[in-house]
Every structure is written in structure tokens, then in C-alpha cells.
PDB file of C-alpha atoms in Angstrom:
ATOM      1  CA  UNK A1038     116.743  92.850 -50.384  1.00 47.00           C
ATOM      2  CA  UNK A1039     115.817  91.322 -47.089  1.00 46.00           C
ATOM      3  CA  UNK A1040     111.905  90.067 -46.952  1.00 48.00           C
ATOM      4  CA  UNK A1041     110.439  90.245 -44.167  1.00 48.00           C
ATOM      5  CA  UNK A1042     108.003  88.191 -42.556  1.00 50.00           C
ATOM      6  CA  UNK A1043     103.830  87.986 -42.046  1.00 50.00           C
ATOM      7  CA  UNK A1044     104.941  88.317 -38.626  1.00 49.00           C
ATOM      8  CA  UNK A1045     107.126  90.816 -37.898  1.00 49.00           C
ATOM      9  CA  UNK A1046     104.856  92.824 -40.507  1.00 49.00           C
ATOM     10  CA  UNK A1047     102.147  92.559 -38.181  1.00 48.00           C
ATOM     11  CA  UNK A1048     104.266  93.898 -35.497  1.00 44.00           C
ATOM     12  CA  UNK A1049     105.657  97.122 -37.793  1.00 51.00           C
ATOM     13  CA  UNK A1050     101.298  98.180 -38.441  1.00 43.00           C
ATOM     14  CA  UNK A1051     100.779  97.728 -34.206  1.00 47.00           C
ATOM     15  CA  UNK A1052     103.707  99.846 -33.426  1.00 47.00           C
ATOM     16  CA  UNK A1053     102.795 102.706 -36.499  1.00 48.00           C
ATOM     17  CA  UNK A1054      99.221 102.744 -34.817  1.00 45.00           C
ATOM     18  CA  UNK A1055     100.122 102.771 -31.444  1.00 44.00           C
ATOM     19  CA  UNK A1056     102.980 105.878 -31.979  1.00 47.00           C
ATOM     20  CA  UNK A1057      99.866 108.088 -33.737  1.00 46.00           C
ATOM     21  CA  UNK A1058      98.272 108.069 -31.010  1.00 44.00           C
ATOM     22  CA  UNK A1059     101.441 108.924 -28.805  1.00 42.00           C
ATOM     23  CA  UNK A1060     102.146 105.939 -26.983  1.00 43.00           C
ATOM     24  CA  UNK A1061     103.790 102.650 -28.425  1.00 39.00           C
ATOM     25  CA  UNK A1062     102.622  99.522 -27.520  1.00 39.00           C
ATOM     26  CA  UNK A1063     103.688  95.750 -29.028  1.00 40.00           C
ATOM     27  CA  UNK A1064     101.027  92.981 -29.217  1.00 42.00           C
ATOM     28  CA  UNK A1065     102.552  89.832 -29.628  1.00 43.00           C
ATOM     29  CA  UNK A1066     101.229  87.097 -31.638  1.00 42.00           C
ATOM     30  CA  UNK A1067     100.757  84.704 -29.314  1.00 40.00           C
ATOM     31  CA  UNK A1068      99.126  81.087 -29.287  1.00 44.00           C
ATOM     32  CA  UNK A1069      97.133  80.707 -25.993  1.00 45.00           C
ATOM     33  CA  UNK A1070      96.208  76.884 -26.791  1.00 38.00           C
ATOM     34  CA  UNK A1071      97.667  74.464 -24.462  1.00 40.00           C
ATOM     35  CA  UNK A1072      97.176  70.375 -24.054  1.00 39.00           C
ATOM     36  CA  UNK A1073      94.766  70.261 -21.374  1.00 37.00           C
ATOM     37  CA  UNK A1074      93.982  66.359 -20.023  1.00 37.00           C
ATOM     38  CA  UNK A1075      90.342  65.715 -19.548  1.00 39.00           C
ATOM     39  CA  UNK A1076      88.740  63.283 -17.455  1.00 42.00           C
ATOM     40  CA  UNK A1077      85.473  62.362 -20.054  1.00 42.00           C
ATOM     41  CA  UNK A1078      84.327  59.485 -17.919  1.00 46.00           C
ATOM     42  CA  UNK A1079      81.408  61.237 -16.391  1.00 49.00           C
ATOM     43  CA  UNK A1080      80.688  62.669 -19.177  1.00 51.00           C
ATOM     44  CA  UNK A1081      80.354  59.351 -21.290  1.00 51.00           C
ATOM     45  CA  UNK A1082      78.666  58.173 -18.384  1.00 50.00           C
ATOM     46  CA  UNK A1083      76.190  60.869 -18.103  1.00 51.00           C
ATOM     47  CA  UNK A1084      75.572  60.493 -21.915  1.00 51.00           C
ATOM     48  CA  UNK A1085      74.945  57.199 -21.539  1.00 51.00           C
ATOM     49  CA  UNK A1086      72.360  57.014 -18.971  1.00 51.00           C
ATOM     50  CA  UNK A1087      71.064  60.453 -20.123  1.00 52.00           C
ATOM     51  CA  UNK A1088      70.127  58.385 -23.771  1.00 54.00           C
ATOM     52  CA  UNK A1089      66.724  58.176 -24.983  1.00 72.00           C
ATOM     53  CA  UNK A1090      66.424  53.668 -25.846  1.00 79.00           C
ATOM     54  CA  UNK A1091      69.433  51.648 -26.338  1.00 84.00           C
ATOM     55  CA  UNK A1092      67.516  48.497 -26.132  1.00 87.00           C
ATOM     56  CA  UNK A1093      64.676  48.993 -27.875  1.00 90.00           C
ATOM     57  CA  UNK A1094      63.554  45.497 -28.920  1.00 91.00           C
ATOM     58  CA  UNK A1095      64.093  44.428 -25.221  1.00 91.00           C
ATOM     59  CA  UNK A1096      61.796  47.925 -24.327  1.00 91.00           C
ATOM     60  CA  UNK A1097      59.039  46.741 -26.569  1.00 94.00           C
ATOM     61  CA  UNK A1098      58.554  43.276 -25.815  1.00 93.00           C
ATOM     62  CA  UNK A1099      58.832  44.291 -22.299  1.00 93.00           C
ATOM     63  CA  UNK A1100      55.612  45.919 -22.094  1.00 94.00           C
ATOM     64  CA  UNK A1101      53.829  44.137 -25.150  1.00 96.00           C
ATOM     65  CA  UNK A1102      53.107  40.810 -23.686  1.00 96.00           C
ATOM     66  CA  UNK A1103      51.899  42.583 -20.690  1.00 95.00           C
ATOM     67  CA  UNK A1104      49.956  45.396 -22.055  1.00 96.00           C
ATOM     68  CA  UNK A1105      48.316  42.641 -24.109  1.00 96.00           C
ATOM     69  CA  UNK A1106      47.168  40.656 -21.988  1.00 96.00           C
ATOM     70  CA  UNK A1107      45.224  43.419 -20.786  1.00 96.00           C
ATOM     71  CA  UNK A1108      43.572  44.658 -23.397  1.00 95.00           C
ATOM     72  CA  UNK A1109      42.481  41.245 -24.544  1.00 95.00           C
ATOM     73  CA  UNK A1110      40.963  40.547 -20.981  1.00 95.00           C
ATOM     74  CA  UNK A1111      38.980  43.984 -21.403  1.00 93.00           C
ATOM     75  CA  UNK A1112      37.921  43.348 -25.099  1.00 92.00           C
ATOM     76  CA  UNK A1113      37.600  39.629 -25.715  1.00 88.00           C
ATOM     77  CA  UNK A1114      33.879  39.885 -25.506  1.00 82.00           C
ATOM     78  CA  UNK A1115      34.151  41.876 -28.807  1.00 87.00           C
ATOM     79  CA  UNK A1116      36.409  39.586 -30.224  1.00 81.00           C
ATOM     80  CA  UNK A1117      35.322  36.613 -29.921  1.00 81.00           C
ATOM     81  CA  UNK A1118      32.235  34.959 -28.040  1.00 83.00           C
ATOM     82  CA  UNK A1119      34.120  31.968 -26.812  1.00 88.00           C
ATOM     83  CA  UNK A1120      35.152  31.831 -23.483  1.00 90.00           C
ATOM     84  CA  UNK A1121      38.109  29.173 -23.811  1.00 92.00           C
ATOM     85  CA  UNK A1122      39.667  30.781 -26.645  1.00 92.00           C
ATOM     86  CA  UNK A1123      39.990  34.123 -24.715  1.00 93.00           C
ATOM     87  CA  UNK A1124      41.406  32.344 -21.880  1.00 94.00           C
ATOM     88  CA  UNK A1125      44.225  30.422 -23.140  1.00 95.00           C
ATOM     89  CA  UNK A1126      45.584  33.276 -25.468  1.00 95.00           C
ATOM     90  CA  UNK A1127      45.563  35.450 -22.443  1.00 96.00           C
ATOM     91  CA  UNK A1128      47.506  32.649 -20.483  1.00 96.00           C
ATOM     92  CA  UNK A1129      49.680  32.395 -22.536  1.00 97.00           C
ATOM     93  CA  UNK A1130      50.584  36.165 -23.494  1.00 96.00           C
ATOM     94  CA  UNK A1131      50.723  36.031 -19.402  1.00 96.00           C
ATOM     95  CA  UNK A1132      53.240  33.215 -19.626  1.00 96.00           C
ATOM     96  CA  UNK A1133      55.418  35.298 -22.733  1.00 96.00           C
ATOM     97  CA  UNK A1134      55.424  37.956 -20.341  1.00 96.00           C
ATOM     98  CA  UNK A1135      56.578  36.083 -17.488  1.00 95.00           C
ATOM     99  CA  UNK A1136      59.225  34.885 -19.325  1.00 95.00           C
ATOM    100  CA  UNK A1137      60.480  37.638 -21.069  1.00 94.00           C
ATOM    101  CA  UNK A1138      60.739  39.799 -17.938  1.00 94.00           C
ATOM    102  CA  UNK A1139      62.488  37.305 -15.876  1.00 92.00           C
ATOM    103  CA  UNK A1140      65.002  36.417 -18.270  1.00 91.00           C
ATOM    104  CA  UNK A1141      65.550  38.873 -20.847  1.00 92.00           C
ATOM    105  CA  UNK A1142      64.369  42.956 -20.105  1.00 92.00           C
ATOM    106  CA  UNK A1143      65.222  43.007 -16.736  1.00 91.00           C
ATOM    107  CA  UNK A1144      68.836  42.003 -17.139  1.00 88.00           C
ATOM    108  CA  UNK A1145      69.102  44.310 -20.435  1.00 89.00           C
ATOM    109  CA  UNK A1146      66.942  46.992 -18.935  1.00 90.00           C
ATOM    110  CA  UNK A1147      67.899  47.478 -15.458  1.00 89.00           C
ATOM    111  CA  UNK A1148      70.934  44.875 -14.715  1.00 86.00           C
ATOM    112  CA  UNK A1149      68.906  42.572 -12.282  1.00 89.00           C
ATOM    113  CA  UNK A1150      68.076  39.231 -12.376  1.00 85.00           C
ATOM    114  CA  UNK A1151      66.675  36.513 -10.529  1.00 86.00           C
ATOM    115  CA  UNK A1152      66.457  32.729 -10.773  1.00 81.00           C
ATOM    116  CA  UNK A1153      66.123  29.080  -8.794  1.00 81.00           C
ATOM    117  CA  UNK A1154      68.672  27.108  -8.105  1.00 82.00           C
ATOM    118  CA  UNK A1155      68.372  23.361  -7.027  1.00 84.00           C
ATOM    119  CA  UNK A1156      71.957  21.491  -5.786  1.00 79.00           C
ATOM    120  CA  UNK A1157      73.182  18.133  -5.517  1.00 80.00           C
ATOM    121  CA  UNK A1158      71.045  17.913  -2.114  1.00 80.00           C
ATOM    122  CA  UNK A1159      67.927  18.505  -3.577  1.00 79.00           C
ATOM    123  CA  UNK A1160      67.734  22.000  -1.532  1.00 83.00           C
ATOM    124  CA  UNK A1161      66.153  25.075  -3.612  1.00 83.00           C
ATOM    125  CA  UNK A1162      68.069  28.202  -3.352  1.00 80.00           C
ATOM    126  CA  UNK A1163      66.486  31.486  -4.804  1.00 82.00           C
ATOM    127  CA  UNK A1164      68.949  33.905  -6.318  1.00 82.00           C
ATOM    128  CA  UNK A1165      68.793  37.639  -6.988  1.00 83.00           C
ATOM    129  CA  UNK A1166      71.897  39.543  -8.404  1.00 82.00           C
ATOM    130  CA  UNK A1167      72.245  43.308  -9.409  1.00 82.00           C
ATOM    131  CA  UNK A1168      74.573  44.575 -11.970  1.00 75.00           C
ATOM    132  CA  UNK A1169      77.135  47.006 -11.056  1.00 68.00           C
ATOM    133  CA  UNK A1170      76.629  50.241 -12.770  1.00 56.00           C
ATOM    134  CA  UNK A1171      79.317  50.390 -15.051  1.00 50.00           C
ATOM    135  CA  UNK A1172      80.063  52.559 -18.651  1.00 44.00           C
ATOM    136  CA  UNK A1173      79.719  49.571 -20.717  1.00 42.00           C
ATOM    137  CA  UNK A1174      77.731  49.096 -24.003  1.00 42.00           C
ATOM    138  CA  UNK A1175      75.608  46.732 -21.888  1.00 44.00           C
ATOM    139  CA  UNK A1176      74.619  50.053 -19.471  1.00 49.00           C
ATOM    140  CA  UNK A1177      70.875  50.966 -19.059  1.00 59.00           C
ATOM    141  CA  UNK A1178      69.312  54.320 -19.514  1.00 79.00           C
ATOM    142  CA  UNK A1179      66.989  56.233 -17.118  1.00 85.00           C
ATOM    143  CA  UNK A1180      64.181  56.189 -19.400  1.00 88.00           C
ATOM    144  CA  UNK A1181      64.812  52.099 -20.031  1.00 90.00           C
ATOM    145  CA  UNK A1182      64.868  51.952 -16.124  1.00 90.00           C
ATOM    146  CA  UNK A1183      61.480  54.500 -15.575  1.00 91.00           C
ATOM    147  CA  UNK A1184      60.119  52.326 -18.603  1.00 93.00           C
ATOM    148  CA  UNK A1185      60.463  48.775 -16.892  1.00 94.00           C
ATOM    149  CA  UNK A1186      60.001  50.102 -13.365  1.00 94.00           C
ATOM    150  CA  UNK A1187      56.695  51.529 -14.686  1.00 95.00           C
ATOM    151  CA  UNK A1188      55.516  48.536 -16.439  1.00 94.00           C
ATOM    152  CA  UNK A1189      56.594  46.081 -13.474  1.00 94.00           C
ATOM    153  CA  UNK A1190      54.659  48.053 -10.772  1.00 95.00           C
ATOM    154  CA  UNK A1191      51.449  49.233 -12.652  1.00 96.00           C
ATOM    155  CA  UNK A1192      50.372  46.248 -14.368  1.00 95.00           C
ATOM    156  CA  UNK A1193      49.892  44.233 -11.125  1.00 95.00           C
ATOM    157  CA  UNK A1194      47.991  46.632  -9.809  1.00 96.00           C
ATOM    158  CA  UNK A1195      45.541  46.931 -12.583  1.00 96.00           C
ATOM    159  CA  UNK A1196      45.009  43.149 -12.147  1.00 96.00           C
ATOM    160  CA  UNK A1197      44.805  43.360  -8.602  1.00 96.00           C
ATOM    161  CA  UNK A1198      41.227  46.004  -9.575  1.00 96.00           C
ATOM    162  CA  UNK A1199      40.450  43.151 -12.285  1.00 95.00           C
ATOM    163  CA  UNK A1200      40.129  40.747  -9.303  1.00 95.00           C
ATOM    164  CA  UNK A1201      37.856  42.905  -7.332  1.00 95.00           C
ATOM    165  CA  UNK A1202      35.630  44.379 -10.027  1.00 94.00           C
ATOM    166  CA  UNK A1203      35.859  40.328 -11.259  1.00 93.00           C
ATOM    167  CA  UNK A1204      34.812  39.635  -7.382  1.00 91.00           C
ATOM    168  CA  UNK A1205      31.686  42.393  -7.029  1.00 91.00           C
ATOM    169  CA  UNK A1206      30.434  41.773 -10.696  1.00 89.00           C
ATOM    170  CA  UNK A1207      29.927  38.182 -10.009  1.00 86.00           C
ATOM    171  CA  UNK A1208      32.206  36.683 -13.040  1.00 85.00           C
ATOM    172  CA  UNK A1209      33.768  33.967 -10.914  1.00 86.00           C
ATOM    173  CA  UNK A1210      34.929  32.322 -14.122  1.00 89.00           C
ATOM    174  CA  UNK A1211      37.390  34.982 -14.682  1.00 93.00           C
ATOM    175  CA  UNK A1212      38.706  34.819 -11.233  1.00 93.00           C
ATOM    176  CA  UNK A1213      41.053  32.184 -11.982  1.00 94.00           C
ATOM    177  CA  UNK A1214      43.087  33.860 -15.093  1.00 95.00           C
ATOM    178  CA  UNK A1215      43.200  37.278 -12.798  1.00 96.00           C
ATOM    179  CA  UNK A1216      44.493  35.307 -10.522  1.00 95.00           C
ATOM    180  CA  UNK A1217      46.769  33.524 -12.619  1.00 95.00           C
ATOM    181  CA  UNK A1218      47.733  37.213 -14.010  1.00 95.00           C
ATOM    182  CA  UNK A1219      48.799  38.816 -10.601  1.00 96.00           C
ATOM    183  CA  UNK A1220      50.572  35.500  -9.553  1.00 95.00           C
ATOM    184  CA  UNK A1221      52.763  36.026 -12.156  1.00 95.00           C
ATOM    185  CA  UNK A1222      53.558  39.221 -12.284  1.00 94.00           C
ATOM    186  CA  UNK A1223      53.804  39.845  -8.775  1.00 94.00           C
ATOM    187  CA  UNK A1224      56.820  37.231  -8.876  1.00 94.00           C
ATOM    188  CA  UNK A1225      58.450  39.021 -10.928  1.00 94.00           C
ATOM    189  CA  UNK A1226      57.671  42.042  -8.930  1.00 94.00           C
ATOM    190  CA  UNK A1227      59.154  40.903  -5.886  1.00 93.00           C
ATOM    191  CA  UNK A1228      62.058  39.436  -7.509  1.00 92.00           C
ATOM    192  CA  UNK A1229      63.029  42.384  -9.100  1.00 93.00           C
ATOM    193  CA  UNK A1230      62.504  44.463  -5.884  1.00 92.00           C
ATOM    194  CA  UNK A1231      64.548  42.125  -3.737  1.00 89.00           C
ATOM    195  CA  UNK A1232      67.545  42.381  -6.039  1.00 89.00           C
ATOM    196  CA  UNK A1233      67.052  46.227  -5.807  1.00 86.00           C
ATOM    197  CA  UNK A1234      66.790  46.479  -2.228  1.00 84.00           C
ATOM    198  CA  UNK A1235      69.574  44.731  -1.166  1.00 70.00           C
ATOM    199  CA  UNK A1236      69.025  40.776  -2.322  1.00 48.00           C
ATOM    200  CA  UNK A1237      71.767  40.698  -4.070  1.00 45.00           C
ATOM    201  CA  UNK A1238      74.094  37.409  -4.490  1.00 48.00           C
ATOM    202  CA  UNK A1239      76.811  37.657  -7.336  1.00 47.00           C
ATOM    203  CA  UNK A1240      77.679  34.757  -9.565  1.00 44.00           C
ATOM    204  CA  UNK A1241      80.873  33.910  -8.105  1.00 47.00           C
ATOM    205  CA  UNK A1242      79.441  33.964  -4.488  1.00 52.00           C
ATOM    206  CA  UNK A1243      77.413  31.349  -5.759  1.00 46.00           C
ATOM    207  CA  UNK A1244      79.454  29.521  -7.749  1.00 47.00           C
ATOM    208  CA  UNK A1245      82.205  29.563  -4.885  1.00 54.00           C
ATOM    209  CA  UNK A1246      79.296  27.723  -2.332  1.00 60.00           C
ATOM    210  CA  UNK A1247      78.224  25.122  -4.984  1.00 52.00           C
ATOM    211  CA  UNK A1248      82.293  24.163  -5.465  1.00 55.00           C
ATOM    212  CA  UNK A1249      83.209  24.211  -1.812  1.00 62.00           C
ATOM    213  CA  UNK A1250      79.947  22.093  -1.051  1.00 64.00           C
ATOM    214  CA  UNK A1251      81.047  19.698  -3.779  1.00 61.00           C
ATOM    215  CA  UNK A1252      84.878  19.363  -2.594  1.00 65.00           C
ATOM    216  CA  UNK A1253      83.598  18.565   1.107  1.00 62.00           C
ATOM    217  CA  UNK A1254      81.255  16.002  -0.415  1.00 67.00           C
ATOM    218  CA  UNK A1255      84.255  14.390  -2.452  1.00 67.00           C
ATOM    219  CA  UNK A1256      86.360  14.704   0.351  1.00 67.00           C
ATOM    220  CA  UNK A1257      84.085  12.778   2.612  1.00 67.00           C
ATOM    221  CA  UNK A1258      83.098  10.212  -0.314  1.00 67.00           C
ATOM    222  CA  UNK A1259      86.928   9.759  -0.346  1.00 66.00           C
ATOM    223  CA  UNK A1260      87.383   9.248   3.571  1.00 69.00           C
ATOM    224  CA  UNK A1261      84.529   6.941   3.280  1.00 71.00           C
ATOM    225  CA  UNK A1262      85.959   4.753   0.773  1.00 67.00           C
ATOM    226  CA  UNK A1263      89.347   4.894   2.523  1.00 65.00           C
ATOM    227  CA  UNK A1264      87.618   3.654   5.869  1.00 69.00           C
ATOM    228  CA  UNK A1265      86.156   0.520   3.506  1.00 65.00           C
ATOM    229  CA  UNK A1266      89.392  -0.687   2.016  1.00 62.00           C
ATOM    230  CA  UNK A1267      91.026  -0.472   5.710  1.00 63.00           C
ATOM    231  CA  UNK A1268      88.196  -2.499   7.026  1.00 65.00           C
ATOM    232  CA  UNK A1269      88.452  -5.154   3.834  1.00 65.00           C
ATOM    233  CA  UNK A1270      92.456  -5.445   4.618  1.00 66.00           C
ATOM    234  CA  UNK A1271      91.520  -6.221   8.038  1.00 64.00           C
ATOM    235  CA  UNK A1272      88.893  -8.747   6.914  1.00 64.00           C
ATOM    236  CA  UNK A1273      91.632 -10.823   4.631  1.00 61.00           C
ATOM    237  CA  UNK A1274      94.149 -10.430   7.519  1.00 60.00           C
ATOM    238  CA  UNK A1275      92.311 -12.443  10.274  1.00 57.00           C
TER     239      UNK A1275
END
């Protein structure tokens, strides 16, 4: 006896419901699905900037040192009653935050950087350099961006009122540390809004001038010392 398939079973019910109802109709089992090739790097990309924190250490200490700083200067009369002790710890959580922003969050959080550079001439050459936006681990996330951009613009400006209410009240010893406080920060303000905006310089831009300068100076150490021995033969000649 011949068996017959799942398949063409199927196919015998369709046709013995279709001629009840006095037309005959076939509805063949077939599988739709086909290999489609999808382009998933906007996607990843959008997922990755879309994240909530990817750096959240870096996020933290961005923002702790700063945020600090300030509410030690508005409560270190509660504290403590002496006025040295209040100023050197907020120095230095003003110096932590200096630091941290300059060399650390900004080039985790936001891709920018920006740093001195002194060559063999003794000529100081300030450098600012933005990260391409790329879909690497290394990638920032809107909210890491809003999150530094945030912290970088609104803390100056709260010192900037410290200085004035500092000014009006008539507490010229704390004019120096709010001074101190927007100097700093405002650096790092500008810095970071100078790479942003267009002050840009890549590493190998750089690193390209500093070799070319040194090959010219080698180069014209070498002509120099050629010119000596020339002038030495001509010495032992006559």
C-alpha cells in the first residue's frame, strides 16, 4: 500500500473543502522566508549612542570633584570653623577636577581633548583634537555627552555668582579661591569648546610637524658640520 505524505494529505482536505462548496481551489504549502541582507550599522550605531552610561566611573568622577567643591565652599562654615582648612581641601578638589576633566572624561565622554605642547625651540603650541564619531566600544552616548556638556558649562557659571555675591558681601578672603575656581574651569571650558567648534588638530598632523621640523634641523646641523670639515681641510692645506 502506497503512504502518502503530510503533504499531499494537506492538499487532498483543501481540495474536499473547496469542491463542497462548488468550486476547487489548491493552496500550496509554500515557504515565503527568503535570505534578506541587512545593513545593521545604523542600527548598532543608534543603539549605541541611544545607551543610557557606558562609562560610568568616568561619568561620576566627572561631576564629583566639581560638584564638591561647591558644596564645601557653601557649607564649610558648618563644617569646620577654620578658614585654611576649608581652603586648601577646596583647592585641591578644584585641582582633582581640573585634572580629571582635561585628561580623562572628556576624552571617554565626548572624544575631545586638549593639551600643551613645548618643542625643541622652546615654542608652546596648544593642541585641541576631536574624535571621529565612530561605532567603536570607545563611542560616547548622548546622555554621557548632555552629562559632561552640562557639568562643563554650569559649574563656571555658578562660580562666576560666587565671585559677585563674594564681591557685594564683602568676603574678600574668598575672592581668591573663586577666582582660583573659575580659572580653572573656564580652561577647561574653552578648551573643550575650541575642539568642538572647529580647533581641531589630529595626532598625526602633529606628529608629522614635530618630525619634519626635526629632519630640517638635522639636515642643517649636517650642512653645518660639512661646511666645518671643508674649512679644516683647507686650513691643513695652506
Amino acid at each position: 500500500m502506497k503512504q502518502v505524505g503530510p503533504g499531499a494529505q494537506s492538499l487532498r482536505l483543501s481540495q474536499r473543502k473547496a469542491s463542497g462548496e462548488g468550486r476547487a481551489w489548491v493552496e500550496p504549502l509554500v515557504d515565503d522566508t527568503e535570505d534578506v541582507s541587512l545593513d545593521f550599522g545604523n542600527e548598532e550605531e543608534l543603539a549605541l549612542r541611544k545607551a543610557k552610561i557606558r562609562h560610568p566611573l568616568a561619568t561620576f568622577f566627572h561631576l564629583f570633584f566639581r560638584v564638591s567643591a561647591i558644596v564645601t565652599y557653601l557649607l564649610c562654615d558648618w563644617f569646620s570653623k577654620s578658614f585654611v582648612a576649608c581652603f586648601v581641601t577646596i583647592l585641591l578638589l578644584l585641582s582633582f577636577d581640573f585634572w580629571s576633566v582635561k585628561n580623562v572624561t572628556g576624552r571617554l565622554l565626548v572624544g575631545l581633548r586638549w593639551w600643551n605642547q613645548i618643542d625643541e625651540d622652546g615654542k608652546s603650541h596648544w593642541v585641541f583634537e576631536a574624535k571621529k564619531v565612530s561605532t567603536s566600544i570607545a563611542a560616547s552616548t548622548e546622555v554621557e555627552a548632555r552629562i559632561f556638556w552640562l557639568g562643563l558649562i554650569i559649574c563656571p557659571v555658578i562660580w562666576t555668582v560666587f565671585f559677585f555675591s563674594t564681591l557685594f558681601s564683602l568676603k574678600l578672603k574668598w575672592l581668591a579661591l573663586v577666582i582660583a575656581g573659575i580659572s580653572l574651569q573656564a580652561a577647561n571650558l574653552y578648551g573643550y569648546i575650541h575642539c568642538k567648534l572647529g580647533g581641531e588638530k589630529s595626532i598625526s598632523k602633529v606628529t608629522s610637524r614635530f618630525l619634519s621640523q626635526q629632519m630640517f634641523q638635522r639636515e642643517r646641523q649636517e650642512e653645518i658640520q660639512g661646511m666645518d670639515v671643508l674649512k679644516d681641510m683647507e686650513i691643513h692645506n695652506h
